[in-house]
Amino acid sequence: MNFKFTALFCFILGINQLAHAQTDSTLYKKVEGLVLEAKQKYAPDKRTKIVALVQADAKKNTYVIESTEKEANTFLQSKIKGLPGKISIKSLPDTSIGENIYGVINLSVANLRTQPGNASEMATQALLGTQVDILQKDRGEFRVRTPEGYISYIPASSLVPMNAKEIADWKNSKKVIYTQEFGKSYSKADPASIRVSDLVYGDILALTAESGDFYQVSYPDKRIAFIPKGEALSFDQWLATRQLTSENVLSSAKTMMGLPYLWGGTSVKGVDCSGFTKTAYYMNGYVIPRDASQQVLAGDKIDILDKDGHFDAEKALKNLKPADLLFFASGKNSNPNARVTHVALYIGNGEFIHAAGTVRINSMLKNASNYDDFQTRTVVAARRYIGAEDAQIQKVQNNAYYKP
């Protein structure tokens, strides 16, 4: 009798546990589906916007959703209302950073990665003096958003966190921009003095005084240094002299000839293909999207394909202008609708400049001596940025991360 009772009890308990597990599984799939729906609607590009299920415990019925998008939060709140379990939405920036929701890069070139830790893939770079938004602190690193909207992780030592007042003070301060390819700042107004840091083109520092042939500058962390006047300009003067012409963009691009290819690189220390085009435009006072697959969505479309959607060299030679962007998919015979994996700047006469191994010039013409690289890729699109009315192609002074 006791044996039968025990067996019956265990059988009923097993059914209850199975039903509970099924309920948990159903809820998990429901939450996962809602997050996917919100992501598709409000954050289709995870490089610039976040909607993600970051914690899920089906046994305890607890779920945590992370989001940078207010509209996504509103959508999710309306959908999870009344669902069983504990489902919370964590907005970014979150409480891990307190009031310091801004940061300013404190190295000549800071490396940003897809995940915390130096072993993670490099996503992009940011230059000294660049403002970023701080979204979160994780394992001693900050998750940040750059001026072009790119979200990635950076070591805490690479930037200076700031609150609203501190970032306003930084943005309103007079500044200089370093205009040589490479150089350094000094501890005194003397080139024989100790170096404070290295510098690269595009680095921005606060101007505190002038001392003979030197600018006295302040770093985001308040270090004081000196830069030769011949190697920098006031930031306002630099902005005033930027003119977005094909000649200027290509001139800037050619100053990077021979630079090594560096995955995630966006500085004269090394560039990847889209980091190269981004830097060429930044040198002329414009902020453009970070990656090739994002850059192809900006600007004016140029017709370079035949009726079947394949590259037409004759049409390209006719329609392309210098400084237009050429976009490629990998593989000679790949589908022209394939994902963009490479970008170059068109020079003219069938030649283009790009970062592939090094920054170099190749040709799309089969009889050219520098045609070799072209035959390994497929051109799938071209875009014109110069003269385009597109909010994604933005003057530096109009970008919220640079203007006071």
GROMACS .gro file of C-alpha atoms in nm:
model
  404
    1MET     CA    1   0.000   0.000   0.000
    2ASN     CA    2   0.273   0.244   0.099
    3PHE     CA    3   0.471   0.148  -0.211
    4LYS     CA    4   0.171   0.215  -0.436
    5PHE     CA    5   0.106   0.549  -0.263
    6THR     CA    6   0.469   0.652  -0.298
    7ALA     CA    7   0.474   0.553  -0.664
    8LEU     CA    8   0.153   0.747  -0.729
    9PHE     CA    9   0.291   1.051  -0.545
   10CYS     CA   10   0.614   1.044  -0.747
   11PHE     CA   11   0.417   1.005  -1.069
   12ILE     CA   12   0.200   1.310  -0.990
   13LEU     CA   13   0.506   1.509  -0.880
   14GLY     CA   14   0.682   1.419  -1.205
   15ILE     CA   15   0.385   1.538  -1.408
   16ASN     CA   16   0.382   1.867  -1.214
   17GLN     CA   17   0.756   1.918  -1.267
   18LEU     CA   18   0.722   1.843  -1.636
   19ALA     CA   19   0.434   2.087  -1.668
   20HIS     CA   20   0.638   2.350  -1.482
   21ALA     CA   21   0.936   2.291  -1.712
   22GLN     CA   22   0.711   2.325  -2.015
   23THR     CA   23   0.570   2.648  -1.874
   24ASP     CA   24   0.923   2.780  -1.821
   25SER     CA   25   1.021   2.683  -2.173
   26THR     CA   26   0.711   2.850  -2.314
   27LEU     CA   27   0.782   3.171  -2.122
   28TYR     CA   28   1.146   3.171  -2.230
   29LYS     CA   29   1.046   3.138  -2.594
   30LYS     CA   30   0.787   3.411  -2.548
   31VAL     CA   31   1.041   3.652  -2.398
   32GLU     CA   32   1.301   3.559  -2.657
   33GLY     CA   33   1.050   3.623  -2.936
   34LEU     CA   34   0.953   3.963  -2.795
   35VAL     CA   35   1.319   4.066  -2.770
   36LEU     CA   36   1.379   3.957  -3.128
   37GLU     CA   37   1.076   4.155  -3.244
   38ALA     CA   38   1.192   4.466  -3.059
   39LYS     CA   39   1.543   4.424  -3.195
   40GLN     CA   40   1.418   4.403  -3.553
   41LYS     CA   41   1.199   4.711  -3.507
   42TYR     CA   42   1.421   4.938  -3.303
   43ALA     CA   43   1.779   4.803  -3.309
   44PRO     CA   44   1.844   4.616  -3.635
   45ASP     CA   45   2.217   4.701  -3.627
   46LYS     CA   46   2.369   4.577  -3.302
   47ARG     CA   47   2.681   4.784  -3.367
   48THR     CA   48   2.492   5.106  -3.298
   49LYS     CA   49   2.183   5.008  -3.094
   50ILE     CA   50   2.123   4.741  -2.832
   51VAL     CA   51   1.819   4.533  -2.747
   52ALA     CA   52   1.929   4.199  -2.599
   53LEU     CA   53   1.823   3.926  -2.360
   54VAL     CA   54   2.129   3.915  -2.133
   55GLN     CA   55   2.003   3.690  -1.850
   56ALA     CA   56   1.754   3.405  -1.859
   57ASP     CA   57   1.679   3.154  -1.584
   58ALA     CA   58   1.386   2.936  -1.688
   59LYS     CA   59   1.381   2.753  -1.355
   60LYS     CA   60   1.344   3.071  -1.154
   61ASN     CA   61   1.144   3.247  -1.424
   62THR     CA   62   1.376   3.551  -1.418
   63TYR     CA   63   1.479   3.742  -1.728
   64VAL     CA   64   1.682   4.060  -1.785
   65ILE     CA   65   1.661   4.258  -2.108
   66GLU     CA   66   1.921   4.524  -2.190
   67SER     CA   67   1.837   4.817  -2.416
   68THR     CA   68   1.965   5.153  -2.536
   69GLU     CA   69   1.638   5.238  -2.712
   70LYS     CA   70   1.351   5.410  -2.529
   71GLU     CA   71   1.097   5.311  -2.793
   72ALA     CA   72   1.201   4.948  -2.759
   73ASN     CA   73   1.161   4.973  -2.382
   74THR     CA   74   0.808   5.110  -2.419
   75PHE     CA   75   0.721   4.835  -2.666
   76LEU     CA   76   0.861   4.562  -2.439
   77GLN     CA   77   0.693   4.697  -2.127
   78SER     CA   78   0.356   4.679  -2.299
   79LYS     CA   79   0.420   4.321  -2.414
   80ILE     CA   80   0.557   4.172  -2.091
   81LYS     CA   81   0.283   4.319  -1.876
   82GLY     CA   82   0.092   4.033  -1.718
   83LEU     CA   83   0.343   3.763  -1.811
   84PRO     CA   84   0.443   3.529  -1.524
   85GLY     CA   85   0.788   3.545  -1.372
   86LYS     CA   86   1.019   3.837  -1.312
   87ILE     CA   87   1.107   4.018  -1.636
   88SER     CA   88   1.309   4.337  -1.603
   89ILE     CA   89   1.438   4.585  -1.859
   90LYS     CA   90   1.773   4.746  -1.790
   91SER     CA   91   1.818   5.074  -1.976
   92LEU     CA   92   2.163   5.182  -2.091
   93PRO     CA   93   2.334   5.384  -1.959
   94ASP     CA   94   2.278   5.189  -1.637
   95THR     CA   95   2.347   5.256  -1.270
   96SER     CA   96   2.699   5.105  -1.282
   97ILE     CA   97   2.842   5.440  -1.394
   98GLY     CA   98   2.647   5.681  -1.174
   99GLU     CA   99   2.642   6.037  -1.307
  100ASN     CA  100   2.951   5.990  -1.523
  101ILE     CA  101   2.767   5.905  -1.842
  102TYR     CA  102   3.026   6.079  -2.063
  103GLY     CA  103   3.390   6.010  -2.130
  104VAL     CA  104   3.680   6.167  -2.318
  105ILE     CA  105   3.956   5.957  -2.473
  106ASN     CA  106   4.287   6.006  -2.291
  107LEU     CA  107   4.531   5.821  -2.522
  108SER     CA  108   4.660   5.923  -2.863
  109VAL     CA  109   4.472   5.625  -3.008
  110ALA     CA  110   4.242   5.409  -2.793
  111ASN     CA  111   4.145   5.057  -2.895
  112LEU     CA  112   3.780   4.956  -2.857
  113ARG     CA  113   3.679   4.589  -2.863
  114THR     CA  114   3.365   4.386  -2.920
  115GLN     CA  115   3.382   4.241  -2.566
  116PRO     CA  116   3.576   4.333  -2.249
  117GLY     CA  117   3.939   4.215  -2.246
  118ASN     CA  118   4.245   4.255  -2.464
  119ALA     CA  119   4.191   3.911  -2.616
  120SER     CA  120   3.863   4.023  -2.773
  121GLU     CA  121   3.831   4.130  -3.135
  122MET     CA  122   3.911   4.494  -3.199
  123ALA     CA  123   3.603   4.680  -3.323
  124THR     CA  124   3.729   5.033  -3.381
  125GLN     CA  125   3.951   5.309  -3.245
  126ALA     CA  126   3.897   5.658  -3.104
  127LEU     CA  127   4.140   5.949  -3.095
  128LEU     CA  128   4.259   6.159  -2.802
  129GLY     CA  129   4.004   6.423  -2.702
  130THR     CA  130   3.708   6.245  -2.859
  131GLN     CA  131   3.389   6.243  -2.652
  132VAL     CA  132   3.206   5.913  -2.608
  133ASP     CA  133   2.891   5.816  -2.421
  134ILE     CA  134   2.949   5.571  -2.137
  135LEU     CA  135   2.675   5.311  -2.122
  136GLN     CA  136   2.798   5.059  -1.868
  137LYS     CA  137   3.094   4.937  -1.664
  138ASP     CA  138   3.182   4.571  -1.699
  139ARG     CA  139   3.487   4.387  -1.560
  140GLY     CA  140   3.697   4.702  -1.531
  141GLU     CA  141   3.604   4.828  -1.878
  142PHE     CA  142   3.351   5.075  -2.010
  143ARG     CA  143   3.095   5.007  -2.278
  144VAL     CA  144   3.082   5.324  -2.486
  145ARG     CA  145   2.926   5.481  -2.794
  146THR     CA  146   3.148   5.679  -3.033
  147PRO     CA  147   3.054   5.991  -3.237
  148GLU     CA  148   2.956   5.773  -3.534
  149GLY     CA  149   2.735   5.566  -3.305
  150TYR     CA  150   2.954   5.258  -3.272
  151ILE     CA  151   2.912   5.066  -2.944
  152SER     CA  152   3.207   4.871  -2.802
  153TYR     CA  153   3.428   4.824  -2.495
  154ILE     CA  154   3.730   5.023  -2.383
  155PRO     CA  155   3.967   4.984  -2.084
  156ALA     CA  156   3.883   5.226  -1.804
  157SER     CA  157   4.239   5.362  -1.822
  158SER     CA  158   4.186   5.479  -2.181
  159LEU     CA  159   3.934   5.751  -2.102
  160VAL     CA  160   3.831   6.000  -1.837
  161PRO     CA  161   3.470   5.960  -1.713
  162MET     CA  162   3.283   6.290  -1.675
  163ASN     CA  163   2.950   6.415  -1.546
  164ALA     CA  164   2.734   6.671  -1.727
  165LYS     CA  165   2.919   6.974  -1.589
  166GLU     CA  166   3.263   6.829  -1.657
  167ILE     CA  167   3.183   6.737  -2.018
  168ALA     CA  168   3.034   7.084  -2.074
  169ASP     CA  169   3.356   7.241  -1.941
  170TRP     CA  170   3.562   7.020  -2.172
  171LYS     CA  171   3.348   7.094  -2.479
  172ASN     CA  172   3.347   7.469  -2.413
  173SER     CA  173   3.724   7.493  -2.364
  174LYS     CA  174   3.947   7.626  -2.641
  175LYS     CA  175   4.123   7.341  -2.819
  176VAL     CA  176   4.398   7.254  -3.061
  177ILE     CA  177   4.411   6.964  -3.304
  178TYR     CA  178   4.731   6.786  -3.391
  179THR     CA  179   4.791   6.803  -3.767
  180GLN     CA  180   5.111   6.605  -3.824
  181GLU     CA  181   5.093   6.233  -3.897
  182PHE     CA  182   5.298   6.140  -3.588
  183GLY     CA  183   5.459   6.334  -3.306
  184LYS     CA  184   5.466   6.389  -2.932
  185SER     CA  185   5.391   6.639  -2.662
  186TYR     CA  186   5.658   6.763  -2.422
  187SER     CA  187   5.675   6.826  -2.049
  188LYS     CA  188   5.825   7.171  -2.114
  189ALA     CA  189   5.828   7.420  -2.400
  190ASP     CA  190   6.148   7.254  -2.512
  191PRO     CA  191   6.185   6.969  -2.768
  192ALA     CA  192   6.462   6.825  -2.551
  193SER     CA  193   6.228   6.778  -2.253
  194ILE     CA  194   6.062   6.451  -2.150
  195ARG     CA  195   5.775   6.326  -2.361
  196VAL     CA  196   5.426   6.337  -2.210
  197SER     CA  197   5.267   6.118  -2.478
  198ASP     CA  198   5.275   6.032  -2.845
  199LEU     CA  199   5.032   6.211  -3.078
  200VAL     CA  200   4.873   6.136  -3.416
  201TYR     CA  201   4.677   6.336  -3.669
  202GLY     CA  202   4.336   6.430  -3.532
  203ASP     CA  203   4.420   6.427  -3.161
  204ILE     CA  204   4.244   6.707  -2.974
  205LEU     CA  205   4.364   6.877  -2.653
  206ALA     CA  206   4.248   7.174  -2.447
  207LEU     CA  207   4.446   7.492  -2.509
  208THR     CA  208   4.551   7.656  -2.182
  209ALA     CA  209   4.821   7.906  -2.288
  210GLU     CA  210   5.091   7.988  -2.542
  211SER     CA  211   5.462   7.980  -2.465
  212GLY     CA  212   5.682   8.110  -2.746
  213ASP     CA  213   5.671   7.859  -3.029
  214PHE     CA  214   5.462   7.615  -2.824
  215TYR     CA  215   5.099   7.566  -2.729
  216GLN     CA  216   5.046   7.475  -2.366
  217VAL     CA  217   4.775   7.210  -2.358
  218SER     CA  218   4.579   7.007  -2.108
  219TYR     CA  219   4.478   6.643  -2.144
  220PRO     CA  220   4.135   6.519  -2.033
  221ASP     CA  221   4.299   6.390  -1.711
  222LYS     CA  222   4.451   6.739  -1.651
  223ARG     CA  223   4.810   6.653  -1.748
  224ILE     CA  224   4.985   6.960  -1.884
  225ALA     CA  225   5.205   6.940  -2.194
  226PHE     CA  226   5.351   7.148  -2.475
  227ILE     CA  227   5.313   7.107  -2.853
  228PRO     CA  228   5.512   7.292  -3.121
  229LYS     CA  229   5.284   7.546  -3.291
  230GLY     CA  230   5.393   7.425  -3.632
  231GLU     CA  231   5.241   7.084  -3.558
  232ALA     CA  232   4.891   7.191  -3.452
  233LEU     CA  233   4.609   7.434  -3.523
  234SER     CA  234   4.336   7.579  -3.313
  235PHE     CA  235   4.040   7.346  -3.352
  236ASP     CA  236   3.817   7.631  -3.474
  237GLN     CA  237   4.074   7.731  -3.735
  238TRP     CA  238   4.107   7.371  -3.851
  239LEU     CA  239   3.729   7.338  -3.889
  240ALA     CA  240   3.711   7.665  -4.083
  241THR     CA  241   3.970   7.544  -4.334
  242ARG     CA  242   3.802   7.208  -4.407
  243GLN     CA  243   3.653   7.187  -4.755
  244LEU     CA  244   3.495   6.863  -4.870
  245THR     CA  245   3.626   6.834  -5.225
  246SER     CA  246   3.737   6.525  -5.415
  247GLU     CA  247   4.088   6.669  -5.437
  248ASN     CA  248   4.110   6.716  -5.061
  249VAL     CA  249   3.968   6.374  -4.975
  250LEU     CA  250   4.208   6.198  -5.211
  251SER     CA  251   4.500   6.410  -5.092
  252SER     CA  252   4.425   6.301  -4.734
  253ALA     CA  253   4.387   5.940  -4.847
  254LYS     CA  254   4.725   5.945  -5.019
  255THR     CA  255   4.898   6.067  -4.702
  256MET     CA  256   4.813   5.721  -4.565
  257MET     CA  257   4.980   5.532  -4.851
  258GLY     CA  258   5.178   5.238  -4.718
  259LEU     CA  259   5.008   5.229  -4.376
  260PRO     CA  260   4.959   4.872  -4.254
  261TYR     CA  261   4.616   4.714  -4.258
  262LEU     CA  262   4.486   4.682  -3.902
  263TRP     CA  263   4.150   4.521  -3.827
  264GLY     CA  264   3.949   4.785  -3.641
  265GLY     CA  265   4.205   5.057  -3.713
  266THR     CA  266   4.090   5.416  -3.776
  267SER     CA  267   4.412   5.613  -3.729
  268VAL     CA  268   4.746   5.672  -3.896
  269LYS     CA  269   4.887   5.393  -3.680
  270GLY     CA  270   4.693   5.147  -3.897
  271VAL     CA  271   4.359   5.124  -4.073
  272ASP     CA  272   4.113   4.869  -4.196
  273CYS     CA  273   3.930   4.934  -4.524
  274SER     CA  274   3.641   5.136  -4.379
  275GLY     CA  275   3.862   5.293  -4.113
  276PHE     CA  276   4.070   5.426  -4.402
  277THR     CA  277   3.773   5.589  -4.578
  278LYS     CA  278   3.638   5.715  -4.245
  279THR     CA  279   3.974   5.877  -4.162
  280ALA     CA  280   4.008   6.035  -4.508
  281TYR     CA  281   3.671   6.206  -4.458
  282TYR     CA  282   3.746   6.297  -4.095
  283MET     CA  283   4.064   6.473  -4.211
  284ASN     CA  284   3.834   6.693  -4.417
  285GLY     CA  285   3.596   6.770  -4.133
  286TYR     CA  286   3.328   6.502  -4.170
  287VAL     CA  287   3.202   6.216  -3.955
  288ILE     CA  288   3.073   5.920  -4.157
  289PRO     CA  289   2.951   5.571  -4.063
  290ARG     CA  290   3.215   5.330  -3.931
  291ASP     CA  291   3.189   5.004  -4.128
  292ALA     CA  292   3.173   4.934  -4.501
  293SER     CA  293   2.832   4.769  -4.466
  294GLN     CA  294   2.710   5.090  -4.297
  295GLN     CA  295   2.887   5.329  -4.534
  296VAL     CA  296   2.713   5.168  -4.833
  297LEU     CA  297   2.379   5.280  -4.688
  298ALA     CA  298   2.479   5.649  -4.694
  299GLY     CA  299   2.523   5.899  -4.977
  300ASP     CA  300   2.388   5.904  -5.330
  301LYS     CA  301   2.370   5.583  -5.530
  302ILE     CA  302   2.580   5.562  -5.848
  303ASP     CA  303   2.486   5.330  -6.133
  304ILE     CA  304   2.778   5.096  -6.203
  305LEU     CA  305   2.592   4.766  -6.255
  306ASP     CA  306   2.447   4.607  -6.568
  307LYS     CA  307   2.084   4.501  -6.611
  308ASP     CA  308   2.157   4.171  -6.433
  309GLY     CA  309   2.307   4.346  -6.132
  310HIS     CA  310   2.672   4.270  -6.212
  311PHE     CA  311   2.961   4.515  -6.228
  312ASP     CA  312   2.988   4.701  -6.559
  313ALA     CA  313   3.337   4.852  -6.599
  314GLU     CA  314   3.236   5.072  -6.892
  315LYS     CA  315   2.942   5.217  -6.701
  316ALA     CA  316   3.159   5.265  -6.392
  317LEU     CA  317   3.424   5.460  -6.585
  318LYS     CA  318   3.150   5.684  -6.720
  319ASN     CA  319   2.956   5.747  -6.399
  320LEU     CA  320   3.214   5.745  -6.119
  321LYS     CA  321   3.383   6.062  -5.996
  322PRO     CA  322   3.697   6.097  -5.783
  323ALA     CA  323   3.642   6.034  -5.408
  324ASP     CA  324   3.332   5.821  -5.471
  325LEU     CA  325   3.318   5.508  -5.255
  326LEU     CA  326   3.337   5.165  -5.419
  327PHE     CA  327   3.194   4.869  -5.228
  328PHE     CA  328   3.295   4.507  -5.274
  329ALA     CA  329   3.184   4.161  -5.174
  330SER     CA  330   3.449   3.892  -5.133
  331GLY     CA  331   3.491   3.638  -5.409
  332LYS     CA  332   3.512   3.692  -5.783
  333ASN     CA  333   3.183   3.521  -5.859
  334SER     CA  334   2.985   3.618  -5.550
  335ASN     CA  335   2.626   3.733  -5.570
  336PRO     CA  336   2.609   4.112  -5.631
  337ASN     CA  337   2.356   4.126  -5.346
  338ALA     CA  338   2.605   3.969  -5.105
  339ARG     CA  339   2.704   4.149  -4.785
  340VAL     CA  340   2.954   4.428  -4.840
  341THR     CA  341   3.295   4.337  -4.698
  342HIS     CA  342   3.532   4.597  -4.845
  343VAL     CA  343   3.537   4.963  -4.946
  344ALA     CA  344   3.771   5.183  -5.150
  345LEU     CA  345   3.796   5.542  -5.271
  346TYR     CA  346   3.781   5.592  -5.647
  347ILE     CA  347   4.066   5.803  -5.786
  348GLY     CA  348   3.982   5.820  -6.156
  349ASN     CA  349   4.080   5.646  -6.478
  350GLY     CA  350   3.978   5.312  -6.332
  351GLU     CA  351   4.205   5.337  -6.025
  352PHE     CA  352   4.108   5.327  -5.660
  353ILE     CA  353   4.290   5.357  -5.328
  354HIS     CA  354   4.213   5.123  -5.040
  355ALA     CA  355   4.347   4.943  -4.733
  356ALA     CA  356   4.427   4.584  -4.828
  357GLY     CA  357   4.744   4.454  -4.665
  358THR     CA  358   4.865   4.812  -4.685
  359VAL     CA  359   4.706   5.129  -4.813
  360ARG     CA  360   4.769   5.105  -5.188
  361ILE     CA  361   4.636   5.187  -5.532
  362ASN     CA  362   4.483   4.929  -5.765
  363SER     CA  363   4.296   4.938  -6.094
  364MET     CA  364   3.970   4.790  -6.220
  365LEU     CA  365   4.109   4.775  -6.574
  366LYS     CA  366   4.225   4.429  -6.682
  367ASN     CA  367   4.523   4.555  -6.880
  368ALA     CA  368   4.660   4.763  -6.592
  369SER     CA  369   4.969   4.642  -6.408
  370ASN     CA  370   4.800   4.700  -6.070
  371TYR     CA  371   4.482   4.508  -6.157
  372ASP     CA  372   4.578   4.201  -5.949
  373ASP     CA  373   4.374   4.270  -5.635
  374PHE     CA  374   4.059   4.366  -5.824
  375GLN     CA  375   4.009   4.020  -5.970
  376THR     CA  376   3.968   3.866  -5.623
  377ARG     CA  377   3.662   4.077  -5.537
  378THR     CA  378   3.325   4.175  -5.682
  379VAL     CA  379   3.210   4.536  -5.695
  380VAL     CA  380   2.849   4.549  -5.580
  381ALA     CA  381   2.779   4.921  -5.526
  382ALA     CA  382   2.910   5.276  -5.534
  383ARG     CA  383   2.808   5.584  -5.339
  384ARG     CA  384   2.881   5.956  -5.367
  385TYR     CA  385   2.923   6.143  -5.040
  386ILE     CA  386   3.036   6.480  -5.174
  387GLY     CA  387   2.727   6.692  -5.229
  388ALA     CA  388   2.491   6.432  -5.081
  389GLU     CA  389   2.215   6.546  -4.848
  390ASP     CA  390   2.240   6.272  -4.587
  391ALA     CA  391   2.237   6.306  -4.208
  392GLN     CA  392   2.484   6.015  -4.189
  393ILE     CA  393   2.747   6.235  -4.358
  394GLN     CA  394   2.789   6.504  -4.098
  395LYS     CA  395   3.018   6.801  -4.050
  396VAL     CA  396   3.230   6.759  -3.738
  397GLN     CA  397   3.104   7.088  -3.595
  398ASN     CA  398   2.745   6.967  -3.633
  399ASN     CA  399   2.807   6.637  -3.457
  400ALA     CA  400   2.674   6.639  -3.100
  401TYR     CA  401   2.995   6.482  -2.968
  402TYR     CA  402   3.211   6.772  -3.091
  403LYS     CA  403   3.001   7.087  -3.081
  404PRO     CA  404   2.973   7.283  -2.751
   0.00000   0.00000   0.00000
